[in-house]
Coordinates of C-alpha atoms in Angstrom, one line a residue:
M161 CA 11.4 -113.8 -53.0
N162 CA 10.4 -113.4 -49.3
I163 CA 6.6 -113.2 -49.4
Y164 CA 6.5 -112.5 -45.7
T165 CA 8.5 -109.3 -46.2
V166 CA 6.3 -108.3 -49.0
N167 CA 3.2 -108.9 -46.9
Y168 CA 4.7 -106.9 -44.0
I169 CA 5.3 -103.8 -46.1
L170 CA 1.9 -104.1 -47.8
S171 CA 0.3 -104.2 -44.4
R172 CA 2.0 -100.8 -43.6
L173 CA 0.7 -99.5 -46.9
A174 CA -2.9 -100.7 -46.2
F175 CA -2.7 -99.1 -42.7
A176 CA -1.5 -95.8 -44.3
V177 CA -4.5 -95.8 -46.7
S178 CA -6.8 -96.4 -43.8
V179 CA -5.3 -93.3 -42.0
S180 CA -5.7 -91.3 -45.3
L181 CA -9.4 -92.2 -45.5
V182 CA -9.9 -90.6 -42.1
I183 CA -9.4 -87.1 -43.6
P184 CA -12.4 -87.3 -46.0
L185 CA -14.3 -89.1 -43.3
V186 CA -13.9 -86.1 -41.0
L187 CA -15.0 -83.8 -43.8
A188 CA -18.1 -85.9 -44.4
V189 CA -18.9 -85.8 -40.7
L190 CA -18.4 -82.0 -40.6
Y191 CA -20.6 -81.4 -43.6
H192 CA -23.2 -84.0 -42.5
E193 CA -22.8 -85.9 -45.8
S194 CA -24.2 -89.4 -46.5
S195 CA -20.7 -90.5 -47.6
R196 CA -19.5 -90.8 -44.0
E197 CA -20.6 -94.4 -43.7
A198 CA -18.8 -95.3 -46.9
F199 CA -15.5 -93.7 -45.7
M200 CA -15.9 -95.3 -42.3
L201 CA -16.4 -98.8 -43.8
A202 CA -13.5 -98.2 -46.3
A203 CA -11.2 -97.2 -43.5
L204 CA -12.2 -100.3 -41.5
V205 CA -11.7 -102.6 -44.6
S206 CA -8.3 -101.1 -45.2
A207 CA -7.3 -101.6 -41.6
F208 CA -8.6 -105.2 -41.7
L209 CA -6.6 -105.9 -44.8
G210 CA -3.5 -104.4 -43.2
A211 CA -4.0 -106.7 -40.2
A212 CA -4.4 -109.7 -42.5
F213 CA -1.1 -108.8 -44.4
R214 CA 0.6 -108.3 -41.0
R215 CA -0.6 -111.7 -39.8
Y216 CA 1.3 -113.4 -42.6
G217 CA 4.2 -111.0 -42.7
R218 CA 7.4 -110.1 -40.9
P219 CA 10.1 -107.4 -41.4
A220 CA 13.4 -108.2 -43.0
E221 CA 16.8 -106.6 -42.7
E222 CA 17.3 -106.2 -46.4
L223 CA 15.1 -106.2 -49.5
T224 CA 16.1 -107.8 -52.8
A225 CA 15.4 -106.3 -56.2
R226 CA 12.7 -108.9 -56.7
E227 CA 11.0 -108.0 -53.5
G228 CA 11.2 -104.3 -54.3
I229 CA 9.4 -104.9 -57.6
A230 CA 6.8 -107.0 -56.0
I231 CA 6.1 -104.5 -53.2
T232 CA 5.8 -101.6 -55.7
A233 CA 3.5 -103.5 -58.1
F234 CA 1.3 -105.0 -55.5
G235 CA 1.5 -101.8 -53.4
W236 CA -0.1 -99.9 -56.3
M237 CA -2.7 -102.6 -56.8
T238 CA -3.5 -102.6 -53.1
G239 CA -3.7 -98.8 -53.0
T240 CA -6.0 -98.5 -56.0
F241 CA -8.2 -101.3 -54.8
L242 CA -8.7 -99.7 -51.4
G243 CA -9.0 -96.3 -53.0
M244 CA -12.1 -97.4 -54.9
L245 CA -14.0 -98.5 -51.7
P246 CA -15.6 -95.1 -51.0
Y247 CA -17.1 -94.9 -54.5
L248 CA -18.3 -98.5 -54.3
L249 CA -19.5 -98.7 -50.7
G250 CA -21.3 -95.3 -51.0
G251 CA -23.2 -96.6 -54.1
Y252 CA -21.8 -93.8 -56.3
L253 CA -20.2 -96.3 -58.8
G254 CA -20.3 -100.0 -59.7
F255 CA -17.2 -102.2 -59.1
L256 CA -15.4 -101.6 -62.4
D257 CA -16.2 -97.9 -62.6
A258 CA -15.0 -97.4 -59.0
L259 CA -11.8 -99.3 -59.8
F260 CA -11.3 -97.2 -63.0
E261 CA -11.9 -93.9 -61.1
S262 CA -9.4 -95.0 -58.4
I263 CA -6.7 -96.0 -60.8
S264 CA -7.3 -92.9 -62.8
G265 CA -6.8 -90.8 -59.7
F266 CA -3.7 -92.5 -58.3
T267 CA -2.0 -92.7 -61.7
G268 CA -2.7 -89.0 -62.3
T269 CA -4.7 -89.7 -65.4
G270 CA -7.8 -87.7 -64.5
A271 CA -10.1 -89.7 -66.7
T272 CA -13.5 -89.8 -65.0
V273 CA -16.5 -92.1 -65.3
F274 CA -18.7 -89.8 -63.2
A275 CA -21.4 -88.5 -65.6
S276 CA -21.8 -85.4 -63.4
L277 CA -19.8 -84.1 -60.4
S278 CA -22.3 -81.5 -59.2
S279 CA -24.4 -84.1 -57.3
L280 CA -21.4 -85.6 -55.4
P281 CA -20.6 -84.7 -51.8
Y282 CA -17.5 -82.6 -51.2
S283 CA -15.8 -85.5 -49.2
I284 CA -16.0 -87.7 -52.3
L285 CA -14.6 -84.9 -54.5
F286 CA -11.8 -84.3 -51.9
W287 CA -10.9 -88.0 -51.9
R288 CA -10.6 -88.0 -55.7
M289 CA -8.2 -85.1 -55.5
M290 CA -6.3 -86.8 -52.6
T291 CA -5.7 -89.9 -54.6
A292 CA -4.3 -87.7 -57.4
W293 CA -2.0 -85.9 -54.9
I294 CA -0.8 -89.2 -53.3
G295 CA -0.2 -90.8 -56.6
G296 CA 1.5 -87.8 -58.1
L297 CA 4.7 -88.0 -56.2
G298 CA 4.3 -91.7 -55.9
I299 CA 2.8 -94.0 -53.3
I300 CA 6.2 -95.6 -52.7
V301 CA 8.1 -92.3 -52.6
I302 CA 5.7 -90.9 -49.9
F303 CA 5.8 -94.2 -48.1
I304 CA 9.6 -94.2 -47.9
A305 CA 9.6 -90.6 -46.9
L306 CA 7.1 -90.9 -44.0
L307 CA 7.3 -94.6 -43.1
P308 CA 10.9 -95.7 -43.8
Q309 CA 11.5 -99.4 -44.2
S310 CA 14.5 -101.7 -44.4
G311 CA 17.1 -99.0 -44.7
A312 CA 19.0 -98.4 -48.0
S313 CA 17.5 -101.5 -49.6
T314 CA 14.3 -99.5 -50.3
I315 CA 16.1 -98.2 -53.3
Y316 CA 14.7 -101.2 -55.2
M317 CA 11.1 -100.0 -54.3
Y318 CA 12.1 -96.5 -55.4
N319 CA 13.6 -97.7 -58.7
A320 CA 10.6 -99.9 -59.5
E321 CA 8.1 -97.0 -59.2
G322 CA 9.8 -95.5 -62.3
A323 CA 10.9 -91.9 -62.8
G324 CA 12.9 -91.9 -66.0
P325 CA 15.9 -93.4 -67.8
T326 CA 18.3 -92.6 -65.0
M327 CA 18.1 -92.4 -61.3
D328 CA 18.7 -88.8 -60.2
R329 CA 20.0 -89.1 -56.6
V330 CA 20.3 -85.6 -55.1
M331 CA 21.2 -86.9 -51.6
P332 CA 23.2 -90.0 -50.6
R333 CA 20.6 -91.4 -48.3
L334 CA 17.3 -92.5 -49.9
R335 CA 15.1 -91.5 -47.1
D336 CA 16.6 -88.0 -46.9
M337 CA 16.1 -87.6 -50.6
T338 CA 12.5 -88.7 -50.6
M339 CA 11.8 -86.5 -47.6
A340 CA 13.3 -83.5 -49.4
L341 CA 11.2 -84.3 -52.5
F342 CA 8.1 -84.6 -50.3
K343 CA 8.8 -81.2 -48.6
I344 CA 9.1 -79.6 -52.0
Y345 CA 5.9 -81.3 -53.2
L346 CA 4.1 -80.1 -50.1
F347 CA 5.5 -76.6 -50.6
F348 CA 4.3 -76.4 -54.2
T349 CA 0.8 -77.6 -53.0
V350 CA 0.6 -74.9 -50.4
V351 CA 1.8 -72.1 -52.7
T352 CA -0.7 -73.2 -55.4
T353 CA -3.5 -73.2 -52.9
V354 CA -2.7 -69.7 -51.8
V355 CA -2.4 -68.4 -55.3
Y356 CA -5.7 -69.9 -56.3
M357 CA -7.3 -68.2 -53.3
L358 CA -5.8 -64.9 -54.4
C359 CA -7.5 -65.5 -57.7
G360 CA -10.8 -65.5 -55.9
V361 CA -11.3 -69.2 -55.4
D362 CA -12.8 -70.5 -52.1
F363 CA -10.4 -72.4 -49.9
S364 CA -12.1 -75.7 -50.2
I365 CA -12.0 -75.5 -54.0
A366 CA -8.5 -74.0 -54.1
V367 CA -7.0 -76.9 -52.0
T368 CA -8.6 -79.6 -54.1
H369 CA -7.5 -78.1 -57.4
A370 CA -4.0 -77.5 -56.0
M371 CA -3.7 -81.2 -55.2
S372 CA -4.9 -82.1 -58.6
T373 CA -2.6 -79.6 -60.3
I374 CA 0.6 -80.5 -58.4
G375 CA -0.3 -84.2 -58.7
S376 CA -0.6 -83.7 -62.5
C377 CA -4.0 -85.3 -62.6
G378 CA -6.6 -82.9 -64.0
F379 CA -9.5 -83.9 -61.7
S380 CA -11.8 -81.0 -61.0
T381 CA -14.8 -80.4 -58.8
Y382 CA -16.7 -79.1 -61.8
D383 CA -17.9 -80.8 -64.9
D384 CA -16.4 -78.1 -67.2
S385 CA -13.0 -78.2 -65.5
A386 CA -11.0 -74.9 -65.6
M387 CA -13.6 -73.4 -68.0
H388 CA -15.8 -73.0 -64.9
F389 CA -13.8 -70.2 -63.4
H390 CA -13.8 -67.9 -66.5
S391 CA -10.6 -66.3 -65.1
V392 CA -7.5 -65.4 -67.1
A393 CA -5.5 -65.1 -63.9
F394 CA -6.5 -68.6 -62.7
E395 CA -5.7 -70.1 -66.1
L396 CA -2.3 -68.4 -66.4
W397 CA -1.3 -69.4 -62.9
T398 CA -2.5 -73.0 -63.4
A399 CA -0.6 -73.1 -66.7
L400 CA 2.6 -72.1 -64.8
F401 CA 2.1 -74.7 -62.1
M402 CA 1.3 -77.4 -64.6
F403 CA 4.5 -76.6 -66.5
L404 CA 6.5 -76.7 -63.2
T405 CA 5.1 -80.0 -62.2
G406 CA 6.3 -81.4 -65.5
G407 CA 9.9 -80.5 -64.4
S408 CA 12.1 -82.6 -62.2
F409 CA 11.5 -82.2 -58.5
S410 CA 15.1 -83.3 -57.9
L411 CA 16.2 -80.3 -60.1
Y412 CA 14.1 -78.0 -58.0
Y413 CA 15.9 -79.2 -54.9
R414 CA 19.2 -78.4 -56.6
V415 CA 17.8 -74.9 -57.5
W416 CA 17.0 -74.4 -53.8
I417 CA 20.5 -75.4 -52.7
K418 CA 22.6 -74.0 -55.6
G419 CA 20.5 -71.3 -57.2
P420 CA 18.6 -70.8 -60.5
G421 CA 21.8 -71.3 -62.6
V422 CA 21.2 -75.1 -62.3
I423 CA 18.1 -74.9 -64.5
R424 CA 20.1 -73.2 -67.4
R425 CA 22.6 -76.0 -67.4
N426 CA 20.0 -78.8 -67.3
T427 CA 19.7 -80.2 -70.9
E428 CA 16.4 -81.9 -70.2
F429 CA 14.6 -78.9 -68.7
R430 CA 15.9 -76.6 -71.4
T431 CA 14.5 -79.0 -74.0
Y432 CA 11.2 -79.3 -72.1
F433 CA 10.9 -75.5 -72.1
F434 CA 11.6 -75.1 -75.8
I435 CA 9.2 -77.9 -76.7
A436 CA 6.5 -76.1 -74.7
V437 CA 7.2 -72.6 -76.2
G438 CA 7.4 -74.0 -79.7
A439 CA 4.1 -75.8 -79.3
I440 CA 2.4 -72.7 -77.9
L441 CA 3.6 -70.6 -80.8
L442 CA 2.6 -73.2 -83.4
I443 CA -0.9 -73.7 -82.0
T444 CA -1.5 -70.0 -81.6
L445 CA -0.6 -69.4 -85.2
N446 CA -2.7 -72.4 -86.3
L447 CA -5.8 -71.2 -84.4
S448 CA -5.4 -67.7 -85.7
I449 CA -5.0 -68.7 -89.3
E450 CA -7.3 -71.7 -89.6
M451 CA -10.1 -70.6 -87.2
K452 CA -9.7 -66.8 -87.5
V453 CA -9.4 -66.6 -83.7
D454 CA -7.9 -63.3 -82.4
I455 CA -4.3 -63.7 -81.5
L456 CA -4.7 -63.1 -77.7
S457 CA -7.5 -65.6 -77.4
A458 CA -5.5 -68.1 -79.4
L459 CA -2.5 -67.5 -77.2
R460 CA -4.5 -67.8 -74.0
A461 CA -5.9 -71.2 -75.1
A462 CA -2.5 -72.5 -76.3
V463 CA -0.7 -71.3 -73.1
F464 CA -3.1 -73.3 -71.0
Q465 CA -3.6 -76.5 -73.1
V466 CA 0.0 -77.1 -74.0
P467 CA 1.3 -77.7 -70.4
S468 CA -2.0 -79.3 -69.5
L469 CA -2.0 -82.0 -72.2
S470 CA 1.7 -82.7 -71.7
T471 CA 1.3 -83.2 -68.0
T472 CA -2.0 -82.7 -66.3
G473 CA -5.3 -82.8 -68.2
F474 CA -7.2 -79.7 -67.2
V475 CA -9.5 -78.2 -69.9
S476 CA -10.0 -74.5 -70.6
A477 CA -11.2 -74.8 -74.2
D478 CA -12.9 -77.4 -76.4
F479 CA -9.8 -78.5 -78.4
E480 CA -11.9 -81.1 -80.2
T481 CA -13.0 -78.2 -82.5
W482 CA -9.4 -77.2 -83.2
P483 CA -7.7 -77.8 -86.5
T484 CA -6.1 -81.2 -87.2
F485 CA -2.6 -79.8 -87.0
S486 CA -3.1 -78.5 -83.4
K487 CA -4.8 -81.7 -82.3
M488 CA -1.9 -83.8 -83.7
L489 CA 0.6 -81.5 -81.9
L490 CA -1.3 -82.0 -78.7
L491 CA -1.3 -85.8 -79.2
T492 CA 2.5 -85.6 -79.7
L493 CA 2.8 -83.7 -76.4
M494 CA 0.7 -86.3 -74.6
M495 CA 3.3 -88.9 -75.7
I496 CA 6.3 -86.9 -74.7
G497 CA 5.0 -86.0 -71.3
G498 CA 7.3 -84.2 -68.8
C499 CA 10.8 -84.5 -67.4
A500 CA 12.2 -87.5 -65.5
G501 CA 11.6 -87.1 -61.8
S502 CA 8.4 -85.1 -62.4
T503 CA 4.8 -85.9 -61.5
A504 CA 4.0 -86.2 -65.2
S505 CA 4.1 -89.5 -67.1
G506 CA 4.7 -90.1 -70.9
I507 CA 8.0 -91.1 -72.6
K508 CA 9.8 -88.3 -70.7
V509 CA 11.9 -85.6 -72.3
A510 CA 15.2 -87.2 -71.2
R511 CA 14.4 -90.3 -73.2
I512 CA 13.5 -88.2 -76.3
V513 CA 16.8 -86.4 -76.0
L514 CA 18.7 -89.6 -75.7
L515 CA 16.9 -91.2 -78.6
F516 CA 17.8 -88.2 -80.8
R517 CA 21.4 -88.3 -79.7
S518 CA 21.7 -92.0 -80.2
A519 CA 20.3 -91.6 -83.7
R520 CA 22.9 -88.9 -84.4
A521 CA 25.7 -91.1 -83.0
V522 CA 24.6 -94.0 -85.3
I523 CA 24.6 -91.7 -88.3
Q524 CA 28.0 -90.3 -87.4
Q525 CA 29.4 -93.8 -87.1
K526 CA 28.0 -94.8 -90.4
L527 CA 29.9 -91.9 -92.0
N528 CA 33.1 -92.6 -89.9
P529 CA 33.1 -96.3 -88.9
H530 CA 36.2 -96.0 -86.7
R531 CA 35.0 -92.9 -84.9
V532 CA 34.0 -93.3 -81.2
V533 CA 30.9 -91.2 -80.6
D534 CA 30.0 -90.4 -77.0
V535 CA 26.3 -90.0 -76.0
S536 CA 25.8 -87.8 -73.0
L537 CA 23.0 -86.1 -71.1
G538 CA 23.8 -83.0 -69.1
G539 CA 27.5 -83.5 -69.6
V540 CA 27.4 -87.0 -68.1
H541 CA 28.3 -90.0 -70.3
V542 CA 25.4 -92.4 -70.8
D543 CA 26.5 -96.0 -71.2
G544 CA 25.2 -98.5 -73.7
A545 CA 23.0 -100.4 -71.1
V546 CA 21.0 -97.2 -70.4
L547 CA 20.6 -96.5 -74.1
M548 CA 19.4 -100.0 -74.6
R549 CA 16.8 -99.6 -71.9
V550 CA 15.7 -96.3 -73.4
G551 CA 15.2 -97.9 -76.8
T552 CA 13.4 -100.8 -75.3
F553 CA 11.1 -98.6 -73.3
F554 CA 10.3 -96.5 -76.5
F555 CA 9.5 -99.7 -78.4
L556 CA 7.3 -101.1 -75.7
Y557 CA 5.6 -97.7 -75.2
L558 CA 4.6 -97.6 -78.9
L559 CA 3.7 -101.3 -78.9
I560 CA 1.3 -100.9 -76.0
I561 CA -0.3 -97.9 -77.7
C562 CA -0.8 -100.1 -80.9
I563 CA -2.2 -103.1 -79.0
T564 CA -4.5 -100.9 -76.9
A565 CA -5.8 -99.1 -79.9
L566 CA -6.4 -102.4 -81.7
L567 CA -8.4 -103.7 -78.8
L568 CA -10.4 -100.5 -78.6
T569 CA -11.2 -100.6 -82.4
A570 CA -12.3 -104.3 -81.9
D571 CA -14.9 -102.9 -79.5
G572 CA -16.1 -100.4 -82.1
L573 CA -14.1 -97.2 -81.5
A574 CA -13.1 -95.2 -84.5
P575 CA -9.4 -95.6 -85.3
F576 CA -8.3 -92.0 -84.4
D577 CA -10.4 -92.1 -81.2
A578 CA -8.8 -95.4 -80.3
V579 CA -5.3 -94.2 -80.8
A580 CA -6.0 -90.9 -78.9
V581 CA -7.5 -92.9 -75.9
A582 CA -4.5 -95.2 -75.9
V583 CA -2.0 -92.4 -75.9
T584 CA -3.8 -90.3 -73.3
T585 CA -4.2 -93.3 -70.9
I586 CA -0.7 -94.6 -71.1
G587 CA 0.5 -91.0 -70.8
N588 CA -1.8 -90.5 -67.8
I589 CA -3.3 -87.3 -69.3
G590 CA -7.1 -88.0 -69.3
P591 CA -9.0 -86.0 -71.9
A592 CA -8.4 -87.0 -75.6
F593 CA -10.4 -86.6 -78.8
G594 CA -13.7 -87.9 -80.2
I595 CA -15.7 -90.0 -77.7
V596 CA -13.6 -88.8 -74.7
S597 CA -13.0 -85.2 -75.8
A598 CA -12.6 -82.2 -73.6
T599 CA -16.3 -82.0 -72.8
A600 CA -16.9 -85.7 -72.4
T601 CA -16.3 -88.5 -69.9
Y602 CA -15.3 -92.1 -70.0
A603 CA -18.7 -93.2 -68.7
P604 CA -20.1 -94.4 -72.1
L605 CA -17.2 -96.8 -72.8
S606 CA -17.9 -100.5 -72.5
D607 CA -16.7 -102.6 -69.5
F608 CA -14.2 -104.3 -71.8
V609 CA -12.6 -100.9 -72.9
K610 CA -12.5 -99.7 -69.3
S611 CA -10.8 -102.9 -68.2
V612 CA -8.1 -102.5 -70.9
L613 CA -7.6 -98.9 -69.9
C614 CA -7.1 -99.7 -66.3
I615 CA -4.2 -101.9 -67.2
T616 CA -2.9 -99.2 -69.6
M617 CA -3.0 -96.5 -67.0
L618 CA -1.0 -98.6 -64.5
L619 CA 1.5 -99.5 -67.2
G620 CA 2.1 -95.9 -68.0
R621 CA 2.4 -94.8 -64.4
L622 CA 4.9 -97.6 -63.4
E623 CA 6.8 -97.2 -66.7
I624 CA 5.9 -100.6 -68.1
F625 CA 8.7 -102.8 -66.8
T626 CA 7.5 -103.1 -63.2
L627 CA 4.3 -104.8 -64.3
L628 CA 5.6 -106.7 -67.3
I629 CA 8.3 -108.4 -65.2
L630 CA 5.5 -110.0 -63.1
L631 CA 4.6 -112.0 -66.2
R632 CA 8.0 -113.8 -66.3
P633 CA 7.8 -117.3 -64.8
S634 CA 11.4 -116.8 -63.5
F635 CA 10.2 -113.9 -61.3
W636 CA 8.2 -116.4 -59.2
R637 CA 10.8 -119.2 -59.0
K638 CA 12.4 -119.6 -55.6
T639 CA 15.5 -121.0 -57.1
K640 CA 16.4 -117.8 -58.9
R641 CA 18.4 -115.2 -57.1
W642 CA 18.4 -111.5 -58.1

């Protein structure tokens, strides 16, 4: 691995974060907020770190797979470290809490350790949302789109950031593809902002909530999240945008080029749609029967919370009080997540489809040992290597949930609370049940638990393999070639 090449690209990332910090700095100056010194220092530290990386780095013609993995992993670590500086330098949070808040934002988890948001300056609230927006599409994807490096070899960085079981290339050149995805991402953000303003929300609040919505984060400027607005129109539009962000942005590009018929033929999106509709109907019936809630109120709550807890993490109702069946269904949605190529995390619908089809193929071969059963997705054959990766990912995903839950119970959390927190953090959702329910924050958790969850959130966002591979001794040996 060429460490000088890694340092060079990390320097570009650090400089990019420094430039990003200028935006909330300008807001702090305009609003005469005390946070301006924190943002100024954070921008300077980011620039200094970028200069330090640049001092010991140099560009390369090509990247190897090993360097792509290292850049992505350390790029996310660098970004989240620099992202915590405004919280830390401004005295709003301690070191671990600031790091937790930064990782939660960049990974799109939306789990907050701020006990109250009402006392925070707008520039800090804006930075929280901005981290969610940057991390939603992906630090590396945005970096490739706006600051291209090393030509076609940046595919290793793109692959390492993780988007699903298969790489959905809608354009032959990687930079053209990432730029197209960035434009669609920006378009969704602008449309969401305008719609929120039409719902009666002020521009400053509309743009921050649009960034959080499209970034699938669930951060809000209010302690009571979406419940603050008391608006059916706001909730319905937010539910629609949350559902759309759970779909593949590559698919939306194809829709733009070839028309809406592409969606009907996409197996993953159809499955994603039917899962959401089925969950909404089941939760609506469960709330109506068990809690005697009128059908329209139950439908309103279900329509919002189903896409939210499968992608984003906004809250419009206290689902902690819901029947056990509804809560277990929401927990299942947290695990499934959205589609491959979306801003949502989780196992991904494509993997769920492939797991079911693999299981069906095994059953068919048991009945007819000489029969060759093809497993496909969207009419395209999926080879055994991909299916093995899907099965391995599913196993590791469940294993990490179990290990995380065990560590949390060792610290005193109740079993169901521990499992829910493990699921919601690796799925990058945010709110869960029990101690971190819809109306609670992560502030009361111990430093040990927060440290574990920081790792879990990063594992979920980078789809496990990118971080785990750093633990292999062979990754660091110079004699090995990838």
